[in-house]
Each structure stands twice: as structure tokens, then as C-alpha cells.
Amino acid sequence: MSGKIETEEHLQRLAVDADSDMRPEQPLLLIGNPNNRRTLGLQEARRHLGLQPAFVLPYDSLLKAWRRGGTMADAVQQCMEGVVATQMPGTSWISPSASMTYASHKIVHGVNSVPLIRIDAPGEEWEVERELLFLGAHTAPLTDGAIAIMIPPEETLTLKQEWGRIYPPNQWFRGWNACLERIGREARKYWPNARFMNDPADIAIMFDKRKCQQHLFSHGVQVPSTLQSSGPITNYADLRSAMEIAGMYRVFVKLACGSGASGVVAYQINPRTGAEIAITTVGMEQVQGQTIFYNQGRLRRYTTTTEISTLMDWLCAEGAQVERWMAKATLGSSVFDIRQLVAGGQAGHAILRLSQTPITNLHLRNERLLPAEAGLDEQQMDRVKTAAKAAMAAFPHSWSAGIDVMLSGSADPCAYILDVNPFGDLLYRVQHNGLGTYEWEMELLRKEPYNHA
């Protein structure tokens, strides 16, 4: 009994906010990678606001617990006991005794002790990558007819990391979907009244560019037209045929589960000559008779049918979204789109991404500007914010996302949604109402706790 009393007392302390009005604070459970810049940024924001640190459940611990026959509850218990928890020197950013008591459903100072759960990005951690590939090896393929590359489960856990290499995306995505589904199922079993900042099922849709664009379109949100075909587009030949039948000679071919421009190809055909060009970050290399695909970190141009067909065969087999390549608004000699953060129904931080190429991602050394620096007027930004909020509203069980918006290159531009990133709140050197992205989100949650189950 003494242990129970001790944990309840700790939870009472956790539930008291630093505000003078003593507003009770909802505990935050963060599923992420402990030393990742996202986790550290969020914890720092909470510290600045006087909030208790989130309890961090590492993906690596969770995935290994599952592989060994355990549950999410087992992984939390292990972290609570310090078996797998990692402590930053001089920083108390994991609250060990706070987690398991959330299951008790006690009301502490008027607040249900069930935590708010934030699922963060699983990337940038090799052990997690391997565990997701292992998990994906045990689930059904997600493609229509095409045969994606597959690593046998017994080999996934012994893979040696090769920087930049793109490991089987379809297999990884199957693992990621299975991970999200199980998080949702086990969290709701363990905490029947669990709240998620972003619902696991929504994250799965947002992460699949095909399903996401269909979902947005069905909710009346403007998106670029998808290339229509009488059957699945499973290879280069299917792609060329569908483009010619549709008269759509400029398209983006996007790896369905890719992020950060990984697997994105700007592809166009000259309808008179048949000449073609593909612009992408994907590099290709022959190793022992096998084509290895990797992220090159800079744009490449492919112009030969041999290269382009190899690239497209791989993309289509792994699962691809094919959509019209639309003319974006320009600033000087550069095209641009906007990353607009939406949280709690409010449009906050925004960044322009400018490029003299079709692909605007900032890590490709493209230029970034604040909307005011770029001279975007109030009407243009109203269109961006309205479109972004409409996209977020299409996911009523989720609270925040980074929405990529383009304005069409016309005298009266329209706003189109290019992508919905459930982890798109990692934006540097930009403030809204004097706060960084994580501080702004945590402040919104403090003022209006998010209670959607």
C-alpha cells in the first residue's frame, strides 16, 4: 500500500500546474526517441513554460517489448523501473513514478489522471528502423499487384546501417502501420479514456500520400489532381500509358510513405518527341547485380529510359502517389510553397520554402523566408491559413500537423494542399505570438486541454 500512496502523491504533484491559478495539468506521455531533437525540443519548451516534463516511452523499448511477447504496459513499466529509461545529465525529463498510476483512473484535483498521449516521429534512430522492418515482415503487403522488395524477418535485426540507403519502404510502412494500430489498441485497453494529440489511425492516413489525398478530396479540400488509370499503376510502362491516355505529361511521382523528399520525382514527357526527364533526390547504384536506392541529399536528373524505368518500376512496386505537377506561385526566379502549422484549430507558424527546382524541401539547401519577408499579403496568407485549417479539420480526432500548401501560379491564386505531416511542427527560427512551435503548442494545451478521446 505504501507504494500506491507514494505514486498517487507523485501524481498529485504532477497534476499541479505552475500557473498562479493552480490550474491542474494533464500529464503528457510522449512516444518517441529520447535523444532526438524533437523530444529534446518539446521537453525544453515544457521547461520554459513551467510544465512538468513529459514521460518518454522510447520506440526502441516499445518495439522490443512487443517482439519479446510483451505489451505497451510492460514497456512503460520497464521505463518506470529504469530498466531501459535514459536520463539526460542534470535533467529530469522522464518522470519514472508518474506513468503506471495513469491506469488507476483516479481524479486528482478534478482532473482525470489518464495522460494525453503524443505520438512523435520514429525516424533518425537505426534500432527503431530495424524493429519496424522486422514488424513489417510479418504483415500483409500494401501494394496492388506489384511485388515490393522484402527483407526476411530474421535478417532485419542484423542489418548494418548504410547511410542514405532507402531500405524497403513498403515493408517499413507495414511495420509503422502495425505499430500505430497496436499503440492505439493497447493504450485504450490500458487507459480506457486515453486521449491522443493525433489519433493513431489519422497518423496512418496522413503518412500514406495516396490515402491522405483521397481523404482530403472527399472532405472538399483542394488537392492536385491524381493521375487516373483503369487499373493499378505497377510499373514504368503503366505510368507512361496512364499519362498519355490522360494527357497529363507533367506529374509528381511520390513514394506513398516517404518524407523529406525521399522518393519524390518530378517527371515530365515531351508529348511530341517522347523525350523524358526525372528530377529527384534518389540515387541508384548497382551492387552485386542488385539496384540499391539511396537518398543523395541533392537533386539528380535522369534522362535515359533505362534509368527512369528502373526508378519508376521500384517506386510503383513500393507504392506511389502520382499527381499533376502544377505550376506554383513564384517569387523572383523561384517557386515556393508554405509549411503552415495548425494546432487546436488555429493557424500558427508559417515558413516559405523557395527553390529554383520543382522540389522545395529545405534540407536540399533551398531558401526559407517568413511570409512577411517574402512580401506575401494578407489575402494570400488568409488563403493559405484557410486551406490549412480545412485540411486539419478533415481529421477531427487529431489536434496538430504541419500542412504544406501551394498557391497556384496565376493572377488569382488558389491554395492547394500538398501534404499533411503529423510531425510537421519541427520548425526552426520562427515564432508566433513570441513563441516557438513547441512552446506555442504546449501553451495552447495548457489554456485549453485537449480532451478528444
PDB file of C-alpha atoms in Angstrom, residues 55-257:
ATOM      1  CA  PHE A  55       7.125  10.841 -19.586  1.00  0.00           C
ATOM      2  CA  VAL A  56       9.057   9.436 -22.558  1.00  0.00           C
ATOM      3  CA  LEU A  57       8.335   5.942 -23.817  1.00  0.00           C
ATOM      4  CA  PRO A  58      11.123   5.141 -26.333  1.00  0.00           C
ATOM      5  CA  TYR A  59      10.098   3.435 -29.569  1.00  0.00           C
ATOM      6  CA  ASP A  60      13.039   1.088 -29.193  1.00  0.00           C
ATOM      7  CA  SER A  61      11.786  -0.116 -25.815  1.00  0.00           C
ATOM      8  CA  LEU A  62       8.213  -0.477 -27.034  1.00  0.00           C
ATOM      9  CA  LEU A  63       9.076  -2.395 -30.213  1.00  0.00           C
ATOM     10  CA  LYS A  64      11.457  -4.737 -28.392  1.00  0.00           C
ATOM     11  CA  ALA A  65       8.855  -5.413 -25.710  1.00  0.00           C
ATOM     12  CA  TRP A  66       6.384  -6.429 -28.420  1.00  0.00           C
ATOM     13  CA  ARG A  67       8.936  -8.624 -30.182  1.00  0.00           C
ATOM     14  CA  ARG A  68       9.591 -10.438 -26.921  1.00  0.00           C
ATOM     15  CA  GLY A  69       5.900 -11.080 -26.330  1.00  0.00           C
ATOM     16  CA  GLY A  70       5.212  -8.121 -24.040  1.00  0.00           C
ATOM     17  CA  THR A  71       2.818  -5.194 -24.219  1.00  0.00           C
ATOM     18  CA  MET A  72       2.890  -1.424 -24.124  1.00  0.00           C
ATOM     19  CA  ALA A  73       2.167  -1.663 -20.390  1.00  0.00           C
ATOM     20  CA  ASP A  74       5.273  -3.823 -19.957  1.00  0.00           C
ATOM     21  CA  ALA A  75       7.388  -1.267 -21.828  1.00  0.00           C
ATOM     22  CA  VAL A  76       6.074   1.556 -19.652  1.00  0.00           C
ATOM     23  CA  GLN A  77       6.748  -0.488 -16.525  1.00  0.00           C
ATOM     24  CA  GLN A  78      10.319  -1.168 -17.635  1.00  0.00           C
ATOM     25  CA  CYS A  79      10.908   2.521 -18.265  1.00  0.00           C
ATOM     26  CA  MET A  80       9.390   3.388 -14.913  1.00  0.00           C
ATOM     27  CA  GLU A  81      11.729   0.996 -13.188  1.00  0.00           C
ATOM     28  CA  GLY A  82      14.694   2.479 -15.045  1.00  0.00           C
ATOM     29  CA  VAL A  83      15.485  -0.714 -16.946  1.00  0.00           C
ATOM     30  CA  VAL A  84      15.523   0.984 -20.323  1.00  0.00           C
ATOM     31  CA  ALA A  85      14.952   4.628 -19.470  1.00  0.00           C
ATOM     32  CA  THR A  86      17.661   7.091 -20.373  1.00  0.00           C
ATOM     33  CA  GLN A  87      18.337  10.127 -18.203  1.00  0.00           C
ATOM     34  CA  MET A  88      19.982  13.254 -19.572  1.00  0.00           C
ATOM     35  CA  PRO A  89      22.775  14.526 -17.280  1.00  0.00           C
ATOM     36  CA  GLY A  90      21.332  17.082 -14.881  1.00  0.00           C
ATOM     37  CA  THR A  91      17.861  16.832 -16.405  1.00  0.00           C
ATOM     38  CA  SER A  92      14.769  15.137 -15.012  1.00  0.00           C
ATOM     39  CA  TRP A  93      12.938  14.660 -18.305  1.00  0.00           C
ATOM     40  CA  ILE A  94      11.485  11.236 -17.541  1.00  0.00           C
ATOM     41  CA  SER A  95       9.134  11.090 -14.566  1.00  0.00           C
ATOM     42  CA  PRO A  96       9.501   7.424 -13.532  1.00  0.00           C
ATOM     43  CA  SER A  97       6.754   7.063 -10.955  1.00  0.00           C
ATOM     44  CA  ALA A  98       4.154   9.014 -12.907  1.00  0.00           C
ATOM     45  CA  SER A  99       3.335   6.594 -15.692  1.00  0.00           C
ATOM     46  CA  MET A 100       1.743   3.465 -14.306  1.00  0.00           C
ATOM     47  CA  THR A 101      -0.570   5.360 -11.976  1.00  0.00           C
ATOM     48  CA  TYR A 102      -2.328   6.833 -15.016  1.00  0.00           C
ATOM     49  CA  ALA A 103      -4.143   3.489 -15.271  1.00  0.00           C
ATOM     50  CA  SER A 104      -5.807   3.921 -11.905  1.00  0.00           C
ATOM     51  CA  HIS A 105      -8.432   6.341 -13.333  1.00  0.00           C
ATOM     52  CA  LYS A 106      -8.267   8.415 -10.151  1.00  0.00           C
ATOM     53  CA  ILE A 107      -9.431  12.016 -10.180  1.00  0.00           C
ATOM     54  CA  VAL A 108      -6.693  14.253  -8.824  1.00  0.00           C
ATOM     55  CA  HIS A 109      -7.642  17.893  -8.138  1.00  0.00           C
ATOM     56  CA  GLY A 110     -10.550  17.494 -10.574  1.00  0.00           C
ATOM     57  CA  VAL A 111      -8.521  16.119 -13.470  1.00  0.00           C
ATOM     58  CA  ASN A 112      -8.666  12.562 -14.746  1.00  0.00           C
ATOM     59  CA  SER A 113      -5.179  11.108 -14.301  1.00  0.00           C
ATOM     60  CA  VAL A 114      -5.257   9.467 -17.748  1.00  0.00           C
ATOM     61  CA  PRO A 115      -2.466  11.098 -19.789  1.00  0.00           C
ATOM     62  CA  LEU A 116      -2.589  12.916 -23.059  1.00  0.00           C
ATOM     63  CA  ILE A 117      -0.514  10.813 -25.477  1.00  0.00           C
ATOM     64  CA  ARG A 118       1.688  12.364 -28.122  1.00  0.00           C
ATOM     65  CA  ILE A 119       2.997  10.017 -30.811  1.00  0.00           C
ATOM     66  CA  ASP A 120       6.119  11.545 -32.349  1.00  0.00           C
ATOM     67  CA  ALA A 121       8.197  10.628 -35.402  1.00  0.00           C
ATOM     68  CA  PRO A 122      10.056   7.288 -35.230  1.00  0.00           C
ATOM     69  CA  GLY A 123      12.867   8.379 -37.565  1.00  0.00           C
ATOM     70  CA  GLU A 124      16.579   9.094 -37.102  1.00  0.00           C
ATOM     71  CA  GLU A 125      17.128   6.000 -34.934  1.00  0.00           C
ATOM     72  CA  TRP A 126      18.626   2.919 -36.585  1.00  0.00           C
ATOM     73  CA  GLU A 127      17.487   0.430 -33.946  1.00  0.00           C
ATOM     74  CA  VAL A 128      13.911   1.633 -34.402  1.00  0.00           C
ATOM     75  CA  GLU A 129      14.245   1.384 -38.196  1.00  0.00           C
ATOM     76  CA  ARG A 130      15.274  -2.261 -37.892  1.00  0.00           C
ATOM     77  CA  GLU A 131      12.481  -3.083 -35.459  1.00  0.00           C
ATOM     78  CA  LEU A 132       9.880  -1.565 -37.804  1.00  0.00           C
ATOM     79  CA  LEU A 133      11.282  -3.567 -40.724  1.00  0.00           C
ATOM     80  CA  PHE A 134      11.008  -6.679 -38.541  1.00  0.00           C
ATOM     81  CA  LEU A 135       7.420  -5.846 -37.665  1.00  0.00           C
ATOM     82  CA  GLY A 136       6.641  -5.134 -41.320  1.00  0.00           C
ATOM     83  CA  ALA A 137       7.982  -8.507 -42.378  1.00  0.00           C
ATOM     84  CA  HIS A 138       5.071 -10.130 -40.534  1.00  0.00           C
ATOM     85  CA  THR A 139       2.239  -8.101 -42.112  1.00  0.00           C
ATOM     86  CA  ALA A 140       0.497  -8.260 -45.480  1.00  0.00           C
ATOM     87  CA  PRO A 141       1.799  -6.159 -48.438  1.00  0.00           C
ATOM     88  CA  LEU A 142       0.180  -2.772 -49.036  1.00  0.00           C
ATOM     89  CA  THR A 143       0.549  -2.609 -52.833  1.00  0.00           C
ATOM     90  CA  ASP A 144      -1.844  -3.618 -55.592  1.00  0.00           C
ATOM     91  CA  GLY A 145      -0.341  -6.359 -57.689  1.00  0.00           C
ATOM     92  CA  ALA A 146       3.266  -5.182 -57.705  1.00  0.00           C
ATOM     93  CA  ILE A 147       5.924  -7.094 -55.807  1.00  0.00           C
ATOM     94  CA  ALA A 148       7.863  -4.875 -53.418  1.00  0.00           C
ATOM     95  CA  ILE A 149      11.352  -5.650 -52.131  1.00  0.00           C
ATOM     96  CA  MET A 150      11.307  -7.675 -48.933  1.00  0.00           C
ATOM     97  CA  ILE A 151      13.917  -8.387 -46.244  1.00  0.00           C
ATOM     98  CA  PRO A 152      13.246 -11.653 -44.351  1.00  0.00           C
ATOM     99  CA  PRO A 153      12.426 -11.057 -40.665  1.00  0.00           C
ATOM    100  CA  GLU A 154      15.479 -12.953 -39.424  1.00  0.00           C
ATOM    101  CA  GLU A 155      17.750 -10.635 -41.418  1.00  0.00           C
ATOM    102  CA  THR A 156      16.185  -7.320 -40.404  1.00  0.00           C
ATOM    103  CA  LEU A 157      17.608  -7.297 -36.879  1.00  0.00           C
ATOM    104  CA  THR A 158      21.189  -7.861 -38.058  1.00  0.00           C
ATOM    105  CA  LEU A 159      21.201  -5.235 -40.805  1.00  0.00           C
ATOM    106  CA  LYS A 160      24.191  -2.889 -40.796  1.00  0.00           C
ATOM    107  CA  GLN A 161      23.311   0.720 -41.382  1.00  0.00           C
ATOM    108  CA  GLU A 162      24.383   2.212 -44.701  1.00  0.00           C
ATOM    109  CA  TRP A 163      23.913   5.970 -44.542  1.00  0.00           C
ATOM    110  CA  GLY A 164      21.428   7.275 -47.077  1.00  0.00           C
ATOM    111  CA  ARG A 165      20.263   3.860 -48.225  1.00  0.00           C
ATOM    112  CA  ILE A 166      16.494   3.511 -48.604  1.00  0.00           C
ATOM    113  CA  TYR A 167      15.525   0.203 -47.046  1.00  0.00           C
ATOM    114  CA  PRO A 168      12.300  -1.451 -48.321  1.00  0.00           C
ATOM    115  CA  PRO A 169       9.760   1.383 -47.860  1.00  0.00           C
ATOM    116  CA  ASN A 170       6.679  -0.795 -48.210  1.00  0.00           C
ATOM    117  CA  GLN A 171       7.955  -3.197 -45.558  1.00  0.00           C
ATOM    118  CA  TRP A 172       8.874  -0.311 -43.241  1.00  0.00           C
ATOM    119  CA  PHE A 173       5.451   1.249 -43.738  1.00  0.00           C
ATOM    120  CA  ARG A 174       3.698  -2.019 -42.964  1.00  0.00           C
ATOM    121  CA  GLY A 175       5.640  -2.117 -39.721  1.00  0.00           C
ATOM    122  CA  TRP A 176       4.814   1.513 -38.951  1.00  0.00           C
ATOM    123  CA  ASN A 177       1.096   0.933 -39.601  1.00  0.00           C
ATOM    124  CA  ALA A 178       1.151  -2.135 -37.355  1.00  0.00           C
ATOM    125  CA  CYS A 179       2.929  -0.086 -34.678  1.00  0.00           C
ATOM    126  CA  LEU A 180       0.321   2.682 -34.810  1.00  0.00           C
ATOM    127  CA  GLU A 181      -2.576   0.227 -34.714  1.00  0.00           C
ATOM    128  CA  ARG A 182      -1.139  -1.569 -31.713  1.00  0.00           C
ATOM    129  CA  ILE A 183      -0.352   1.662 -29.845  1.00  0.00           C
ATOM    130  CA  GLY A 184      -3.971   2.722 -30.269  1.00  0.00           C
ATOM    131  CA  ARG A 185      -5.382  -0.637 -29.261  1.00  0.00           C
ATOM    132  CA  GLU A 186      -3.153  -1.240 -26.233  1.00  0.00           C
ATOM    133  CA  ALA A 187      -3.284   2.340 -24.955  1.00  0.00           C
ATOM    134  CA  ARG A 188      -7.082   2.287 -24.978  1.00  0.00           C
ATOM    135  CA  LYS A 189      -7.115  -1.096 -23.274  1.00  0.00           C
ATOM    136  CA  TYR A 190      -4.694   0.084 -20.604  1.00  0.00           C
ATOM    137  CA  TRP A 191      -6.195   3.584 -20.282  1.00  0.00           C
ATOM    138  CA  PRO A 192      -9.841   3.247 -21.458  1.00  0.00           C
ATOM    139  CA  ASN A 193     -10.175   7.036 -21.580  1.00  0.00           C
ATOM    140  CA  ALA A 194      -6.859   7.643 -23.326  1.00  0.00           C
ATOM    141  CA  ARG A 195      -6.501  10.877 -25.286  1.00  0.00           C
ATOM    142  CA  PHE A 196      -4.168  11.200 -28.259  1.00  0.00           C
ATOM    143  CA  MET A 197      -2.925  14.526 -29.579  1.00  0.00           C
ATOM    144  CA  ASN A 198      -3.093  12.908 -33.016  1.00  0.00           C
ATOM    145  CA  ASP A 199      -5.110   9.721 -33.364  1.00  0.00           C
ATOM    146  CA  PRO A 200      -3.006   6.730 -34.488  1.00  0.00           C
ATOM    147  CA  ALA A 201      -5.446   5.907 -37.296  1.00  0.00           C
ATOM    148  CA  ASP A 202      -5.236   9.506 -38.549  1.00  0.00           C
ATOM    149  CA  ILE A 203      -1.441   9.420 -38.466  1.00  0.00           C
ATOM    150  CA  ALA A 204      -1.536   6.285 -40.620  1.00  0.00           C
ATOM    151  CA  ILE A 205      -3.694   8.092 -43.204  1.00  0.00           C
ATOM    152  CA  MET A 206      -1.562  11.253 -43.134  1.00  0.00           C
ATOM    153  CA  PHE A 207       1.548   9.136 -43.675  1.00  0.00           C
ATOM    154  CA  ASP A 208       0.096   7.462 -46.786  1.00  0.00           C
ATOM    155  CA  LYS A 209       0.067  10.099 -49.511  1.00  0.00           C
ATOM    156  CA  ARG A 210      -2.456   8.121 -51.555  1.00  0.00           C
ATOM    157  CA  LYS A 211      -4.998   7.760 -48.777  1.00  0.00           C
ATOM    158  CA  CYS A 212      -4.367  11.263 -47.456  1.00  0.00           C
ATOM    159  CA  GLN A 213      -5.103  12.988 -50.765  1.00  0.00           C
ATOM    160  CA  GLN A 214      -8.221  10.852 -51.265  1.00  0.00           C
ATOM    161  CA  HIS A 215      -9.339  11.649 -47.720  1.00  0.00           C
ATOM    162  CA  LEU A 216      -8.833  15.387 -48.194  1.00  0.00           C
ATOM    163  CA  PHE A 217     -10.608  15.363 -51.562  1.00  0.00           C
ATOM    164  CA  SER A 218     -13.589  13.540 -50.046  1.00  0.00           C
ATOM    165  CA  HIS A 219     -13.816  16.326 -47.438  1.00  0.00           C
ATOM    166  CA  GLY A 220     -13.892  19.076 -50.050  1.00  0.00           C
ATOM    167  CA  VAL A 221     -10.255  20.150 -49.621  1.00  0.00           C
ATOM    168  CA  GLN A 222      -8.466  21.244 -52.801  1.00  0.00           C
ATOM    169  CA  VAL A 223      -5.579  18.956 -53.764  1.00  0.00           C
ATOM    170  CA  PRO A 224      -3.654  18.426 -57.036  1.00  0.00           C
ATOM    171  CA  SER A 225      -5.438  16.032 -59.408  1.00  0.00           C
ATOM    172  CA  THR A 226      -4.414  12.395 -59.082  1.00  0.00           C
ATOM    173  CA  LEU A 227      -3.460  10.570 -62.281  1.00  0.00           C
ATOM    174  CA  GLN A 228      -6.383   8.299 -63.143  1.00  0.00           C
ATOM    175  CA  SER A 229      -5.881   4.835 -64.556  1.00  0.00           C
ATOM    176  CA  SER A 230      -8.129   1.918 -65.476  1.00  0.00           C
ATOM    177  CA  GLY A 231      -6.002  -0.340 -63.286  1.00  0.00           C
ATOM    178  CA  PRO A 232      -3.194  -0.176 -60.714  1.00  0.00           C
ATOM    179  CA  ILE A 233      -0.034   1.608 -61.862  1.00  0.00           C
ATOM    180  CA  THR A 234       2.526  -1.062 -61.016  1.00  0.00           C
ATOM    181  CA  ASN A 235       5.483  -0.108 -63.219  1.00  0.00           C
ATOM    182  CA  TYR A 236       7.007   2.371 -65.651  1.00  0.00           C
ATOM    183  CA  ALA A 237       5.005   1.097 -68.624  1.00  0.00           C
ATOM    184  CA  ASP A 238       1.717   1.516 -66.732  1.00  0.00           C
ATOM    185  CA  LEU A 239       2.747   5.025 -65.725  1.00  0.00           C
ATOM    186  CA  ARG A 240       3.618   6.118 -69.278  1.00  0.00           C
ATOM    187  CA  SER A 241       0.398   4.650 -70.628  1.00  0.00           C
ATOM    188  CA  ALA A 242      -1.767   6.338 -67.981  1.00  0.00           C
ATOM    189  CA  MET A 243      -0.069   9.706 -68.561  1.00  0.00           C
ATOM    190  CA  GLU A 244      -0.586   9.530 -72.316  1.00  0.00           C
ATOM    191  CA  ILE A 245      -4.243   8.479 -72.026  1.00  0.00           C
ATOM    192  CA  ALA A 246      -4.944  11.268 -69.519  1.00  0.00           C
ATOM    193  CA  GLY A 247      -2.921  13.850 -71.450  1.00  0.00           C
ATOM    194  CA  MET A 248      -1.083  14.582 -68.195  1.00  0.00           C
ATOM    195  CA  TYR A 249       2.551  14.936 -69.260  1.00  0.00           C
ATOM    196  CA  ARG A 250       3.932  16.521 -66.079  1.00  0.00           C
ATOM    197  CA  VAL A 251       3.489  14.643 -62.809  1.00  0.00           C
ATOM    198  CA  PHE A 252       4.952  14.176 -59.385  1.00  0.00           C
ATOM    199  CA  VAL A 253       5.552  10.529 -58.539  1.00  0.00           C
ATOM    200  CA  LYS A 254       5.834  10.284 -54.763  1.00  0.00           C
ATOM    201  CA  LEU A 255       6.746   7.319 -52.599  1.00  0.00           C
ATOM    202  CA  ALA A 256       3.484   6.865 -50.707  1.00  0.00           C
ATOM    203  CA  CYS A 257       5.151   6.707 -47.284  1.00  0.00           C
TER     204      CYS A 257
END
